[in-house]
């Protein structure tokens, strides 16, 4: 290629914009977290990220990372803290509790 030739113009691939969905209902939170809890054994972080960020699009990847980083500082299991913080983010005290039984329901039986 000669040194005086202009660089080839290559169009960037189209990247689909990830849009955040509207806040979920209390029942949607409970069933989504119960499904994640039943699918995972030992480590449900991957299922939680896939469900919250990719499947339901309730949070962006950056929001999920920031929320999970906050949960490292809170006492208790990180993923349980994530469910409480996530639920309280959408509807304060009324939605903070439905994700928690979704996680812990498997352990109670």
mmCIF file of N, CA and C in Angstrom:
data_model
loop_
_atom_site.group_PDB
_atom_site.id
_atom_site.type_symbol
_atom_site.label_atom_id
_atom_site.label_comp_id
_atom_site.label_asym_id
_atom_site.label_seq_id
_atom_site.Cartn_x
_atom_site.Cartn_y
_atom_site.Cartn_z
ATOM 1 N N UNK A 1 0.856 -1.163 0.000
ATOM 2 C CA UNK A 1 0.000 0.000 0.000
ATOM 3 C C UNK A 1 0.902 1.226 0.000
ATOM 4 N N UNK A 2 0.673 2.138 -0.896
ATOM 5 C CA UNK A 2 1.502 3.338 -0.953
ATOM 6 C C UNK A 2 1.303 4.202 0.292
ATOM 7 N N UNK A 3 2.357 4.905 0.726
ATOM 8 C CA UNK A 3 2.258 5.701 1.950
ATOM 9 C C UNK A 3 1.314 6.894 1.844
ATOM 10 N N UNK A 4 1.006 7.356 0.638
ATOM 11 C CA UNK A 4 0.140 8.532 0.513
ATOM 12 C C UNK A 4 -1.332 8.176 0.302
ATOM 13 N N UNK A 5 -1.682 6.902 0.370
ATOM 14 C CA UNK A 5 -3.078 6.514 0.170
ATOM 15 C C UNK A 5 -3.871 6.744 1.456
ATOM 16 N N UNK A 6 -5.135 7.152 1.324
ATOM 17 C CA UNK A 6 -5.966 7.390 2.516
ATOM 18 C C UNK A 6 -6.348 6.057 3.162
ATOM 19 N N UNK A 7 -6.616 6.058 4.458
ATOM 20 C CA UNK A 7 -7.035 4.813 5.125
ATOM 21 C C UNK A 7 -8.399 4.357 4.613
ATOM 22 N N UNK A 8 -8.572 3.081 4.589
ATOM 23 C CA UNK A 8 -9.847 2.521 4.135
ATOM 24 C C UNK A 8 -10.929 2.840 5.150
ATOM 25 N N UNK A 9 -12.043 3.292 4.651
ATOM 26 C CA UNK A 9 -13.178 3.605 5.528
ATOM 27 C C UNK A 9 -14.018 2.346 5.686
ATOM 28 N N UNK A 10 -14.027 1.839 6.893
ATOM 29 C CA UNK A 10 -14.801 0.644 7.193
ATOM 30 C C UNK A 10 -15.906 1.047 8.152
ATOM 31 N N UNK A 11 -17.106 0.715 7.767
ATOM 32 C CA UNK A 11 -18.248 1.046 8.625
ATOM 33 C C UNK A 11 -18.217 0.173 9.874
ATOM 34 N N UNK A 12 -18.475 0.791 10.995
ATOM 35 C CA UNK A 12 -18.522 0.059 12.268
ATOM 36 C C UNK A 12 -19.768 -0.814 12.301
ATOM 37 N N UNK A 13 -19.659 -1.989 12.873
ATOM 38 C CA UNK A 13 -20.850 -2.842 12.955
ATOM 39 C C UNK A 13 -21.910 -2.208 13.836
ATOM 40 N N UNK A 14 -23.131 -2.445 13.473
ATOM 41 C CA UNK A 14 -24.247 -1.899 14.253
ATOM 42 C C UNK A 14 -24.361 -2.645 15.571
ATOM 43 N N UNK A 15 -24.334 -1.914 16.654
ATOM 44 C CA UNK A 15 -24.471 -2.494 17.982
ATOM 45 C C UNK A 15 -25.860 -2.148 18.492
ATOM 46 N N UNK A 16 -26.657 -3.167 18.803
ATOM 47 C CA UNK A 16 -28.003 -2.864 19.287
ATOM 48 C C UNK A 16 -27.949 -2.167 20.639
ATOM 49 N N UNK A 17 -28.731 -1.130 20.769
ATOM 50 C CA UNK A 17 -28.772 -0.384 22.024
ATOM 51 C C UNK A 17 -29.546 -1.182 23.064
ATOM 52 N N UNK A 18 -28.951 -1.323 24.233
ATOM 53 C CA UNK A 18 -29.631 -2.010 25.321
ATOM 54 C C UNK A 18 -30.478 -0.996 26.069
ATOM 55 N N UNK A 19 -31.738 -1.177 26.013
ATOM 56 C CA UNK A 19 -32.632 -0.268 26.707
ATOM 57 C C UNK A 19 -33.057 -0.899 28.023
ATOM 58 N N UNK A 20 -33.167 -0.093 29.023
ATOM 59 C CA UNK A 20 -33.602 -0.570 30.333
ATOM 60 C C UNK A 20 -35.118 -0.594 30.341
ATOM 61 N N UNK A 21 -35.668 -1.700 30.788
ATOM 62 C CA UNK A 21 -37.113 -1.881 30.830
ATOM 63 C C UNK A 21 -37.712 -1.115 32.004
ATOM 64 N N UNK A 22 -39.022 -0.896 31.991
ATOM 65 C CA UNK A 22 -39.660 -0.227 33.131
ATOM 66 C C UNK A 22 -39.542 -1.081 34.390
ATOM 67 N N UNK A 23 -39.734 -0.477 35.543
ATOM 68 C CA UNK A 23 -39.607 -1.224 36.799
ATOM 69 C C UNK A 23 -40.541 -2.435 36.833
ATOM 70 N N UNK A 24 -40.067 -3.547 37.355
ATOM 71 C CA UNK A 24 -40.892 -4.763 37.398
ATOM 72 C C UNK A 24 -41.915 -4.705 38.514
ATOM 73 N N UNK A 25 -42.930 -5.539 38.377
ATOM 74 C CA UNK A 25 -43.925 -5.644 39.440
ATOM 75 C C UNK A 25 -43.357 -6.519 40.557
ATOM 76 N N UNK A 26 -44.046 -6.531 41.681
ATOM 77 C CA UNK A 26 -43.604 -7.317 42.826
ATOM 78 C C UNK A 26 -43.614 -8.807 42.474
ATOM 79 N N UNK A 27 -44.639 -9.250 41.750
ATOM 80 C CA UNK A 27 -44.716 -10.660 41.367
ATOM 81 C C UNK A 27 -43.628 -11.027 40.367
ATOM 82 N N UNK A 28 -43.319 -10.129 39.440
ATOM 83 C CA UNK A 28 -42.251 -10.392 38.477
ATOM 84 C C UNK A 28 -40.908 -10.516 39.182
ATOM 85 N N UNK A 29 -40.677 -9.680 40.201
ATOM 86 C CA UNK A 29 -39.442 -9.785 40.982
ATOM 87 C C UNK A 29 -39.354 -11.130 41.689
ATOM 88 N N UNK A 30 -40.441 -11.516 42.342
ATOM 89 C CA UNK A 30 -40.422 -12.778 43.083
ATOM 90 C C UNK A 30 -40.155 -13.957 42.164
ATOM 91 N N UNK A 31 -40.883 -14.043 41.052
ATOM 92 C CA UNK A 31 -40.731 -15.191 40.166
ATOM 93 C C UNK A 31 -39.378 -15.209 39.461
ATOM 94 N N UNK A 32 -38.854 -14.051 39.114
ATOM 95 C CA UNK A 32 -37.540 -14.007 38.470
ATOM 96 C C UNK A 32 -36.446 -14.464 39.428
ATOM 97 N N UNK A 33 -36.484 -14.007 40.659
ATOM 98 C CA UNK A 33 -35.464 -14.398 41.627
ATOM 99 C C UNK A 33 -35.649 -15.845 42.075
ATOM 100 N N UNK A 34 -36.875 -16.337 42.142
ATOM 101 C CA UNK A 34 -37.101 -17.744 42.474
ATOM 102 C C UNK A 34 -36.548 -18.637 41.362
ATOM 103 N N UNK A 35 -36.754 -18.241 40.121
ATOM 104 C CA UNK A 35 -36.224 -19.002 38.982
ATOM 105 C C UNK A 35 -34.698 -19.033 39.011
ATOM 106 N N UNK A 36 -34.078 -17.894 39.309
ATOM 107 C CA UNK A 36 -32.616 -17.845 39.399
ATOM 108 C C UNK A 36 -32.122 -18.735 40.532
ATOM 109 N N UNK A 37 -32.829 -18.718 41.644
ATOM 110 C CA UNK A 37 -32.421 -19.510 42.798
ATOM 111 C C UNK A 37 -32.498 -21.002 42.504
ATOM 112 N N UNK A 38 -33.541 -21.420 41.816
ATOM 113 C CA UNK A 38 -33.697 -22.834 41.506
ATOM 114 C C UNK A 38 -32.726 -23.300 40.427
ATOM 115 N N UNK A 39 -32.313 -22.390 39.559
ATOM 116 C CA UNK A 39 -31.399 -22.757 38.474
ATOM 117 C C UNK A 39 -29.961 -22.889 38.954
ATOM 118 N N UNK A 40 -29.596 -22.148 39.969
ATOM 119 C CA UNK A 40 -28.212 -22.149 40.414
ATOM 120 C C UNK A 40 -28.014 -22.965 41.676
ATOM 121 N N UNK A 41 -26.866 -23.599 41.763
ATOM 122 C CA UNK A 41 -26.519 -24.349 42.968
ATOM 123 C C UNK A 41 -25.094 -23.977 43.331
ATOM 124 N N UNK A 42 -24.912 -23.343 44.469
ATOM 125 C CA UNK A 42 -23.577 -22.950 44.891
ATOM 126 C C UNK A 42 -23.208 -21.542 44.474
ATOM 127 N N UNK A 43 -23.485 -21.173 43.271
ATOM 128 C CA UNK A 43 -23.164 -19.834 42.801
ATOM 129 C C UNK A 43 -24.202 -19.367 41.802
ATOM 130 N N UNK A 44 -24.969 -18.371 42.179
ATOM 131 C CA UNK A 44 -26.036 -17.908 41.307
ATOM 132 C C UNK A 44 -25.753 -16.524 40.733
ATOM 133 N N UNK A 45 -24.541 -16.038 40.923
ATOM 134 C CA UNK A 45 -24.222 -14.708 40.415
ATOM 135 C C UNK A 45 -24.374 -14.633 38.895
ATOM 136 N N UNK A 46 -23.904 -15.651 38.204
ATOM 137 C CA UNK A 46 -24.014 -15.660 36.734
ATOM 138 C C UNK A 46 -25.472 -15.676 36.297
ATOM 139 N N UNK A 47 -26.307 -16.453 36.995
ATOM 140 C CA UNK A 47 -27.729 -16.491 36.665
ATOM 141 C C UNK A 47 -28.403 -15.161 36.979
ATOM 142 N N UNK A 48 -28.002 -14.538 38.076
ATOM 143 C CA UNK A 48 -28.578 -13.247 38.454
ATOM 144 C C UNK A 48 -28.213 -12.179 37.424
ATOM 145 N N UNK A 49 -26.960 -12.138 37.020
ATOM 146 C CA UNK A 49 -26.540 -11.147 36.029
ATOM 147 C C UNK A 49 -27.245 -11.364 34.694
ATOM 148 N N UNK A 50 -27.321 -12.615 34.271
ATOM 149 C CA UNK A 50 -27.991 -12.913 33.003
ATOM 150 C C UNK A 50 -29.467 -12.537 33.065
ATOM 151 N N UNK A 51 -30.128 -12.854 34.181
ATOM 152 C CA UNK A 51 -31.550 -12.557 34.303
ATOM 153 C C UNK A 51 -31.847 -11.078 34.422
ATOM 154 N N UNK A 52 -31.065 -10.371 35.236
ATOM 155 C CA UNK A 52 -31.342 -8.953 35.490
ATOM 156 C C UNK A 52 -30.882 -8.068 34.341
ATOM 157 N N UNK A 53 -29.687 -8.337 33.810
ATOM 158 C CA UNK A 53 -29.106 -7.445 32.793
ATOM 159 C C UNK A 53 -29.514 -7.842 31.380
ATOM 160 N N UNK A 54 -29.379 -9.124 31.043
ATOM 161 C CA UNK A 54 -29.571 -9.530 29.657
ATOM 162 C C UNK A 54 -31.001 -9.935 29.329
ATOM 163 N N UNK A 55 -31.623 -10.718 30.192
ATOM 164 C CA UNK A 55 -32.950 -11.234 29.884
ATOM 165 C C UNK A 55 -34.049 -10.195 30.123
ATOM 166 N N UNK A 56 -34.131 -9.691 31.350
ATOM 167 C CA UNK A 56 -35.206 -8.752 31.692
ATOM 168 C C UNK A 56 -34.829 -7.298 31.417
ATOM 169 N N UNK A 57 -33.534 -7.011 31.386
ATOM 170 C CA UNK A 57 -33.012 -5.654 31.167
ATOM 171 C C UNK A 57 -33.551 -4.656 32.179
ATOM 172 N N UNK A 58 -33.564 -5.080 33.423
ATOM 173 C CA UNK A 58 -33.993 -4.197 34.496
ATOM 174 C C UNK A 58 -32.877 -3.263 34.914
ATOM 175 N N UNK A 59 -31.627 -3.621 34.637
ATOM 176 C CA UNK A 59 -30.461 -2.799 34.954
ATOM 177 C C UNK A 59 -29.473 -2.893 33.796
ATOM 178 N N UNK A 60 -28.635 -1.885 33.684
ATOM 179 C CA UNK A 60 -27.536 -1.977 32.737
ATOM 180 C C UNK A 60 -26.396 -2.744 33.399
ATOM 181 N N UNK A 61 -25.409 -3.126 32.616
ATOM 182 C CA UNK A 61 -24.271 -3.870 33.167
ATOM 183 C C UNK A 61 -23.521 -3.034 34.198
ATOM 184 N N UNK A 62 -23.360 -1.750 33.931
ATOM 185 C CA UNK A 62 -22.667 -0.882 34.888
ATOM 186 C C UNK A 62 -23.445 -0.742 36.192
ATOM 187 N N UNK A 63 -24.760 -0.601 36.099
ATOM 188 C CA UNK A 63 -25.578 -0.508 37.311
ATOM 189 C C UNK A 63 -25.501 -1.795 38.126
ATOM 190 N N UNK A 64 -25.511 -2.934 37.432
ATOM 191 C CA UNK A 64 -25.401 -4.210 38.131
ATOM 192 C C UNK A 64 -24.058 -4.309 38.848
ATOM 193 N N UNK A 65 -22.989 -3.934 38.169
ATOM 194 C CA UNK A 65 -21.654 -4.005 38.774
ATOM 195 C C UNK A 65 -21.543 -3.096 39.992
ATOM 196 N N UNK A 66 -22.095 -1.885 39.895
ATOM 197 C CA UNK A 66 -22.044 -0.959 41.022
ATOM 198 C C UNK A 66 -22.874 -1.475 42.201
ATOM 199 N N UNK A 67 -24.039 -2.036 41.896
ATOM 200 C CA UNK A 67 -24.892 -2.563 42.958
ATOM 201 C C UNK A 67 -24.238 -3.760 43.623
ATOM 202 N N UNK A 68 -23.636 -4.636 42.819
ATOM 203 C CA UNK A 68 -22.978 -5.807 43.404
ATOM 204 C C UNK A 68 -21.750 -5.404 44.209
ATOM 205 N N UNK A 69 -21.043 -4.364 43.765
ATOM 206 C CA UNK A 69 -19.902 -3.863 44.534
ATOM 207 C C UNK A 69 -20.361 -3.319 45.884
ATOM 208 N N UNK A 70 -21.500 -2.650 45.910
ATOM 209 C CA UNK A 70 -22.060 -2.172 47.178
ATOM 210 C C UNK A 70 -22.374 -3.342 48.106
ATOM 211 N N UNK A 71 -22.868 -4.430 47.537
ATOM 212 C CA UNK A 71 -23.264 -5.586 48.342
ATOM 213 C C UNK A 71 -22.073 -6.284 48.994
ATOM 214 N N UNK A 72 -20.876 -6.067 48.486
ATOM 215 C CA UNK A 72 -19.685 -6.631 49.124
ATOM 216 C C UNK A 72 -19.427 -5.985 50.478
ATOM 217 N N UNK A 73 -19.846 -4.740 50.652
ATOM 218 C CA UNK A 73 -19.615 -4.027 51.904
ATOM 219 C C UNK A 73 -20.687 -4.298 52.941
ATOM 220 N N UNK A 74 -21.829 -4.793 52.524
ATOM 221 C CA UNK A 74 -22.915 -5.074 53.453
ATOM 222 C C UNK A 74 -22.692 -6.429 54.119
ATOM 223 N N UNK A 75 -23.105 -6.582 55.367
ATOM 224 C CA UNK A 75 -22.931 -7.884 56.026
ATOM 225 C C UNK A 75 -23.901 -8.917 55.462
ATOM 226 N N UNK A 76 -23.438 -10.140 55.366
ATOM 227 C CA UNK A 76 -24.283 -11.227 54.876
ATOM 228 C C UNK A 76 -23.855 -11.694 53.495
ATOM 229 N N UNK A 77 -24.565 -12.686 52.960
ATOM 230 C CA UNK A 77 -24.237 -13.208 51.639
ATOM 231 C C UNK A 77 -24.452 -12.151 50.550
ATOM 232 N N UNK A 78 -23.500 -12.026 49.667
ATOM 233 C CA UNK A 78 -23.547 -10.978 48.651
ATOM 234 C C UNK A 78 -24.765 -11.070 47.752
ATOM 235 N N UNK A 79 -25.126 -12.267 47.322
ATOM 236 C CA UNK A 79 -26.225 -12.404 46.376
ATOM 237 C C UNK A 79 -27.572 -12.131 47.050
ATOM 238 N N UNK A 80 -27.685 -12.446 48.327
ATOM 239 C CA UNK A 80 -28.910 -12.117 49.073
ATOM 240 C C UNK A 80 -28.994 -10.606 49.256
ATOM 241 N N UNK A 81 -27.870 -9.982 49.566
ATOM 242 C CA UNK A 81 -27.843 -8.525 49.664
ATOM 243 C C UNK A 81 -28.237 -7.889 48.342
ATOM 244 N N UNK A 82 -27.774 -8.482 47.239
ATOM 245 C CA UNK A 82 -28.123 -7.953 45.918
ATOM 246 C C UNK A 82 -29.628 -7.992 45.699
ATOM 247 N N UNK A 83 -30.278 -9.072 46.110
ATOM 248 C CA UNK A 83 -31.723 -9.164 45.909
ATOM 249 C C UNK A 83 -32.467 -8.110 46.717
ATOM 250 N N UNK A 84 -32.016 -7.837 47.937
ATOM 251 C CA UNK A 84 -32.683 -6.834 48.773
ATOM 252 C C UNK A 84 -32.431 -5.426 48.225
ATOM 253 N N UNK A 85 -31.189 -5.133 47.865
ATOM 254 C CA UNK A 85 -30.867 -3.809 47.315
ATOM 255 C C UNK A 85 -31.592 -3.603 45.995
ATOM 256 N N UNK A 86 -31.628 -4.630 45.165
ATOM 257 C CA UNK A 86 -32.315 -4.538 43.872
ATOM 258 C C UNK A 86 -33.803 -4.295 44.062
ATOM 259 N N UNK A 87 -34.425 -5.048 44.967
ATOM 260 C CA UNK A 87 -35.857 -4.864 45.216
ATOM 261 C C UNK A 87 -36.170 -3.513 45.808
ATOM 262 N N UNK A 88 -35.345 -3.039 46.737
ATOM 263 C CA UNK A 88 -35.611 -1.747 47.361
ATOM 264 C C UNK A 88 -35.361 -0.591 46.405
ATOM 265 N N UNK A 89 -34.587 -0.817 45.383
ATOM 266 C CA UNK A 89 -34.318 0.237 44.402
ATOM 267 C C UNK A 89 -35.571 0.599 43.608
ATOM 268 N N UNK A 90 -36.443 -0.360 43.365
ATOM 269 C CA UNK A 90 -37.604 -0.108 42.517
ATOM 270 C C UNK A 90 -38.831 0.357 43.277
ATOM 271 N N UNK A 91 -39.108 -0.210 44.426
ATOM 272 C CA UNK A 91 -40.330 0.177 45.125
ATOM 273 C C UNK A 91 -40.139 0.245 46.620
ATOM 274 N N UNK A 92 -38.992 0.646 47.046
ATOM 275 C CA UNK A 92 -38.672 0.825 48.465
ATOM 276 C C UNK A 92 -39.002 -0.424 49.272
ATOM 277 N N UNK A 93 -39.713 -0.294 50.348
ATOM 278 C CA UNK A 93 -39.906 -1.434 51.245
ATOM 279 C C UNK A 93 -40.853 -2.480 50.683
ATOM 280 N N UNK A 94 -41.772 -2.094 49.803
ATOM 281 C CA UNK A 94 -42.733 -3.084 49.306
ATOM 282 C C UNK A 94 -42.104 -4.076 48.349
ATOM 283 N N UNK A 95 -41.026 -3.697 47.667
ATOM 284 C CA UNK A 95 -40.396 -4.631 46.731
ATOM 285 C C UNK A 95 -39.085 -5.192 47.253
ATOM 286 N N UNK A 96 -38.651 -4.776 48.418
ATOM 287 C CA UNK A 96 -37.404 -5.306 48.963
ATOM 288 C C UNK A 96 -37.586 -6.725 49.459
ATOM 289 N N UNK A 97 -38.798 -7.091 49.828
ATOM 290 C CA UNK A 97 -39.005 -8.419 50.371
ATOM 291 C C UNK A 97 -39.313 -9.514 49.352
ATOM 292 N N UNK A 98 -39.981 -9.282 48.215
ATOM 293 C CA UNK A 98 -40.268 -10.398 47.306
ATOM 294 C C UNK A 98 -39.046 -11.107 46.729
ATOM 295 N N UNK A 99 -37.956 -10.428 46.377
ATOM 296 C CA UNK A 99 -36.816 -11.197 45.873
ATOM 297 C C UNK A 99 -36.190 -12.092 46.939
ATOM 298 N N UNK A 100 -36.233 -11.671 48.186
ATOM 299 C CA UNK A 100 -35.588 -12.437 49.251
ATOM 300 C C UNK A 100 -36.196 -13.828 49.421
ATOM 301 N N UNK A 101 -37.526 -13.985 49.504
ATOM 302 C CA UNK A 101 -38.059 -15.350 49.565
ATOM 303 C C UNK A 101 -37.777 -16.137 48.292
ATOM 304 N N UNK A 102 -37.636 -15.436 47.173
ATOM 305 C CA UNK A 102 -37.277 -16.130 45.940
ATOM 306 C C UNK A 102 -35.927 -16.817 46.060
ATOM 307 N N UNK A 103 -34.986 -16.158 46.733
ATOM 308 C CA UNK A 103 -33.673 -16.770 46.953
ATOM 309 C C UNK A 103 -33.733 -17.811 48.046
ATOM 310 N N UNK A 104 -34.329 -17.455 49.164
ATOM 311 C CA UNK A 104 -34.239 -18.322 50.340
ATOM 312 C C UNK A 104 -35.306 -19.403 50.360
ATOM 313 N N UNK A 105 -36.267 -19.348 49.462
ATOM 314 C CA UNK A 105 -37.316 -20.383 49.443
ATOM 315 C C UNK A 105 -36.770 -21.762 49.190
ATOM 316 N N UNK A 106 -35.735 -21.849 48.394
ATOM 317 C CA UNK A 106 -35.129 -23.141 48.093
ATOM 318 C C UNK A 106 -34.439 -23.708 49.324
ATOM 319 N N UNK A 107 -33.873 -22.846 50.139
ATOM 320 C CA UNK A 107 -33.127 -23.295 51.303
ATOM 321 C C UNK A 107 -34.041 -23.693 52.457
ATOM 322 N N UNK A 108 -35.272 -23.196 52.464
ATOM 323 C CA UNK A 108 -36.190 -23.486 53.557
ATOM 324 C C UNK A 108 -36.800 -24.871 53.437
ATOM 325 N N UNK A 109 -36.863 -25.396 52.250
ATOM 326 C CA UNK A 109 -37.542 -26.692 52.035
ATOM 327 C C UNK A 109 -36.603 -27.855 52.253
#
